[in-house]
Amino acid sequence: MGQELTTFADRPAHSAKHAAFFAKNKNIPDQMTTPSLSYEGGKFAIVINGERNVLQKTDKETKELVPMTLLKVIVLDQNTTRGRSYYEGAYVPGEAKMPRCWSDDTITPSNHVKDAPSKTCAVCPFSVKGSGATDRNKDGVACKSHQMIAVLPANSLDSEPLRLKLAMTSIWDVKNKVNDGMGWFAFKNYTDYLRAHQVEHTAEVVTKIKFDQDTEYPKLLFARGDFLTDEEIDQIQPI
């Protein structure tokens, strides 16, 4: 068989018996990915099985659809352990590809990595400052840290939870008097703020998410919304 691209126009119409057999005994599994909330490119989008749908709203003045700039969610849970991932080659917006190496605990590569550059993250050449240097950040690291959280749209409590992968810039930030004064924080600063006010679980409150307008790169800020009612907590507790 040659290497040229082929189509499936020659696929025969199987009998009902054979079609049922292949459907029941298929050996090519369905492609399953975790439904995610993305903020790539400075736009909120829901990504399911590789299909990216930008979240939009109707502009009050123009009556046209525009990207949403603020979301209200319930943060169901967070992975308190940060991860890392290293992608080879230049970043291409919208391109979906597997990282060459990744870690679930920033200590050792995942067991699923076939060819890790190092046995531990501490001595990996891609985790040191400067390994991912750019014109904007000379100390950039090629293998970047991230944190996973699970969110639920606050206006659709019966929908499917979404995974949100936070880059380091959206996880923690130094004191920002302007943002802090308005109650907007990076995620770790936000949970510290909740703890300081005796909130013991992120799902007690609605969390507002928006983009930091003072950065050139997409960076998220989080703020406290309304507390959930007992009826709403009953609805999300099983999730």
Coordinates of C-alpha atoms in Angstrom, one line a residue:
M1 CA 0.0 0.0 0.0
G2 CA 1.4 3.4 -0.9
Q3 CA 1.8 6.4 1.3
E4 CA -0.5 8.7 -0.7
L5 CA -3.6 10.2 1.0
T6 CA -6.7 8.1 0.5
T7 CA -10.4 8.9 0.9
F8 CA -13.2 6.6 2.1
A9 CA -15.3 6.9 -1.0
D10 CA -14.7 3.2 -1.7
R11 CA -16.3 2.2 1.7
P12 CA -19.0 -0.5 1.0
A13 CA -22.5 -0.4 2.4
H14 CA -22.3 -3.2 5.0
S15 CA -25.2 -5.4 5.8
A16 CA -27.1 -4.6 9.0
K17 CA -25.6 -7.7 10.6
H18 CA -22.0 -6.6 9.8
A19 CA -22.6 -3.0 10.7
A20 CA -24.0 -4.1 14.1
F21 CA -21.0 -6.4 14.6
F22 CA -18.5 -3.6 14.0
A23 CA -20.4 -1.2 16.2
K24 CA -20.5 -3.7 19.1
N25 CA -17.0 -4.9 18.8
K26 CA -15.1 -1.7 17.7
N27 CA -11.4 -1.8 18.6
I28 CA -10.7 1.9 17.9
P29 CA -11.7 3.7 21.1
D30 CA -13.5 7.1 21.1
Q31 CA -11.3 10.1 21.5
M32 CA -12.1 11.4 25.0
T33 CA -10.7 14.6 26.4
T34 CA -11.6 16.5 29.5
P35 CA -14.0 19.4 28.8
S36 CA -12.0 22.6 29.5
L37 CA -12.4 26.3 29.9
S38 CA -9.6 28.0 27.9
Y39 CA -8.4 31.6 28.0
E40 CA -5.9 31.3 25.2
G41 CA -5.5 34.4 23.1
G42 CA -7.3 36.5 25.6
K43 CA -10.7 35.0 24.9
F44 CA -12.7 32.7 27.1
A45 CA -13.7 29.5 25.3
I46 CA -15.1 26.0 26.1
V47 CA -13.1 23.2 24.5
I48 CA -14.6 19.8 24.1
N49 CA -12.8 17.1 22.1
G50 CA -10.6 19.6 20.4
E51 CA -13.5 21.9 19.3
R52 CA -13.1 25.4 20.6
N53 CA -16.1 27.6 21.1
V54 CA -15.5 31.2 22.1
L55 CA -18.0 32.4 24.8
Q56 CA -19.9 35.4 23.5
K57 CA -22.6 37.8 24.6
T58 CA -24.7 40.5 22.8
D59 CA -23.3 44.0 23.0
K60 CA -26.0 46.3 24.4
E61 CA -25.2 49.1 22.0
T62 CA -24.3 47.4 18.7
K63 CA -26.5 44.3 19.3
E64 CA -23.6 42.3 17.9
L65 CA -22.0 39.2 19.4
V66 CA -18.7 40.0 21.2
P67 CA -16.4 37.8 23.3
M68 CA -17.3 37.7 27.0
T69 CA -14.8 39.6 29.2
L70 CA -16.1 38.4 32.6
L71 CA -17.3 35.0 33.7
K72 CA -19.1 33.8 36.9
V73 CA -18.2 30.3 38.0
I74 CA -18.2 28.0 41.0
V75 CA -14.7 26.7 41.7
L76 CA -15.6 23.1 42.6
D77 CA -12.1 22.0 43.5
Q78 CA -8.4 22.7 42.9
N79 CA -5.3 20.6 42.5
T80 CA -3.1 22.0 45.3
T81 CA -0.1 20.4 43.7
R82 CA 1.2 22.3 40.7
G83 CA 2.3 20.5 37.5
R84 CA 4.8 21.3 34.7
S85 CA 4.8 20.8 31.0
Y86 CA 7.4 21.2 28.3
Y87 CA 6.5 21.7 24.7
E88 CA 9.1 21.5 21.9
G89 CA 9.2 24.2 19.2
A90 CA 7.7 27.6 19.0
Y91 CA 4.3 28.3 20.4
V92 CA 1.6 28.3 17.7
P93 CA -1.8 29.8 18.9
G94 CA -4.6 27.3 18.5
E95 CA -2.3 24.4 17.8
A96 CA -3.1 21.3 19.9
K97 CA -0.2 19.0 20.6
M98 CA 1.2 16.8 23.3
P99 CA 4.0 18.1 25.4
R100 CA 7.3 16.3 25.1
C101 CA 7.5 15.9 28.9
W102 CA 5.2 16.8 31.8
S103 CA 5.0 16.3 35.6
D104 CA 2.0 16.1 37.9
D105 CA 4.0 17.2 41.0
T106 CA 6.9 19.3 39.7
I107 CA 9.2 16.6 41.2
T108 CA 9.5 13.8 38.6
P109 CA 8.2 13.3 35.1
S110 CA 4.9 11.5 34.7
N111 CA 5.0 7.8 34.3
H112 CA 3.3 8.2 30.9
V113 CA 6.3 10.2 29.5
K114 CA 8.3 7.9 27.2
D115 CA 11.5 9.9 26.7
A116 CA 12.0 12.3 29.6
P117 CA 15.0 14.7 29.3
S118 CA 15.8 14.1 33.0
K119 CA 14.8 11.8 35.9
T120 CA 13.8 14.7 38.1
C121 CA 12.5 18.2 37.5
A122 CA 15.1 19.8 39.8
V123 CA 18.1 18.9 37.5
C124 CA 16.2 19.1 34.2
P125 CA 17.8 21.6 31.7
F126 CA 14.4 22.8 30.7
S127 CA 13.4 23.8 34.2
V128 CA 16.2 26.3 34.9
K129 CA 15.9 30.1 34.4
G130 CA 16.8 31.2 30.9
S131 CA 15.9 27.8 29.2
G132 CA 12.8 29.5 27.8
A133 CA 14.1 33.1 27.4
T134 CA 12.2 35.6 25.4
D135 CA 12.6 39.2 24.5
R136 CA 10.1 40.0 27.2
N137 CA 11.6 37.7 29.9
K138 CA 15.2 36.7 29.8
D139 CA 14.7 34.4 32.8
G140 CA 11.9 32.5 31.2
V141 CA 11.7 28.7 31.9
A142 CA 10.9 26.3 29.0
C143 CA 9.1 23.8 31.2
K144 CA 6.3 25.9 32.6
S145 CA 4.4 25.5 35.9
H146 CA 0.6 25.3 36.0
Q147 CA -2.3 24.5 38.3
M148 CA -5.6 22.7 37.5
I149 CA -8.9 23.8 38.9
A150 CA -12.4 22.5 38.2
V151 CA -15.2 25.1 37.6
L152 CA -18.9 25.1 36.9
P153 CA -20.8 27.9 35.2
A154 CA -22.7 29.8 37.9
N155 CA -25.7 30.2 35.6
S156 CA -25.9 26.5 34.7
L157 CA -25.3 24.4 37.7
D158 CA -26.5 21.2 35.9
S159 CA -23.9 21.5 33.2
E160 CA -20.7 19.5 33.0
P161 CA -17.7 20.6 35.1
L162 CA -14.8 22.2 33.1
R163 CA -11.1 22.0 33.7
L164 CA -9.2 25.3 33.8
K165 CA -5.4 25.2 33.5
L166 CA -3.9 28.2 35.1
A167 CA -0.5 29.5 34.0
M168 CA 1.9 30.7 36.7
T169 CA 1.1 34.3 36.0
S170 CA -2.6 33.6 36.9
I171 CA -1.7 31.5 40.0
W172 CA 0.3 34.0 42.1
D173 CA 1.1 37.7 42.0
V174 CA 3.0 40.2 44.0
K175 CA 0.9 42.8 45.8
N176 CA -1.0 44.9 43.4
K177 CA -2.6 47.8 45.3
V178 CA -5.0 48.8 42.4
N179 CA -6.3 45.2 41.8
D180 CA -6.2 44.2 45.5
G181 CA -8.1 47.4 46.4
M182 CA -10.9 46.4 44.0
G183 CA -10.9 42.8 45.3
W184 CA -9.3 41.2 42.2
F185 CA -6.5 38.7 42.7
A186 CA -4.4 36.0 41.1
F187 CA -5.8 32.6 42.1
K188 CA -3.5 31.8 45.1
N189 CA -3.9 35.3 46.4
Y190 CA -7.7 34.9 45.9
T191 CA -7.9 31.7 48.0
D192 CA -5.7 33.4 50.7
Y193 CA -8.2 36.3 50.7
L194 CA -11.1 33.8 51.1
R195 CA -9.3 32.1 53.9
A196 CA -8.7 35.3 55.7
H197 CA -12.4 35.9 55.7
Q198 CA -13.2 32.4 57.1
V199 CA -14.4 30.9 53.8
E200 CA -13.4 27.3 54.0
H201 CA -14.3 26.1 50.5
T202 CA -14.3 27.8 47.1
A203 CA -17.7 26.4 46.3
E204 CA -19.3 28.5 49.1
V205 CA -19.2 31.5 46.8
V206 CA -19.6 32.5 43.2
T207 CA -16.2 33.4 41.7
K208 CA -15.8 36.1 39.1
I209 CA -13.0 35.8 36.5
K210 CA -11.7 38.5 34.2
F211 CA -8.6 39.4 32.3
D212 CA -6.0 41.7 33.7
Q213 CA -5.9 44.7 31.3
D214 CA -2.5 45.8 32.4
T215 CA -0.6 42.8 31.0
E216 CA 0.4 42.1 27.4
Y217 CA -0.2 38.4 27.9
P218 CA -3.5 36.7 29.0
K219 CA -3.6 36.8 32.8
L220 CA -6.7 36.0 34.9
L221 CA -7.9 37.8 37.9
F222 CA -10.4 36.4 40.4
A223 CA -12.9 38.1 42.7
R224 CA -15.6 37.0 45.2
G225 CA -19.2 37.1 44.1
D226 CA -22.4 36.2 46.0
F227 CA -22.6 33.3 48.5
L228 CA -24.4 30.3 47.2
T229 CA -27.8 29.4 48.7
D230 CA -28.5 26.2 50.5
E231 CA -30.5 25.0 47.5
E232 CA -27.6 25.7 45.1
I233 CA -25.2 23.9 47.4
D234 CA -27.5 20.9 47.5
Q235 CA -27.4 20.9 43.7
I236 CA -23.6 21.0 43.3
Q237 CA -22.6 18.9 46.3
P238 CA -22.8 15.6 44.4
I239 CA -20.5 17.1 41.7

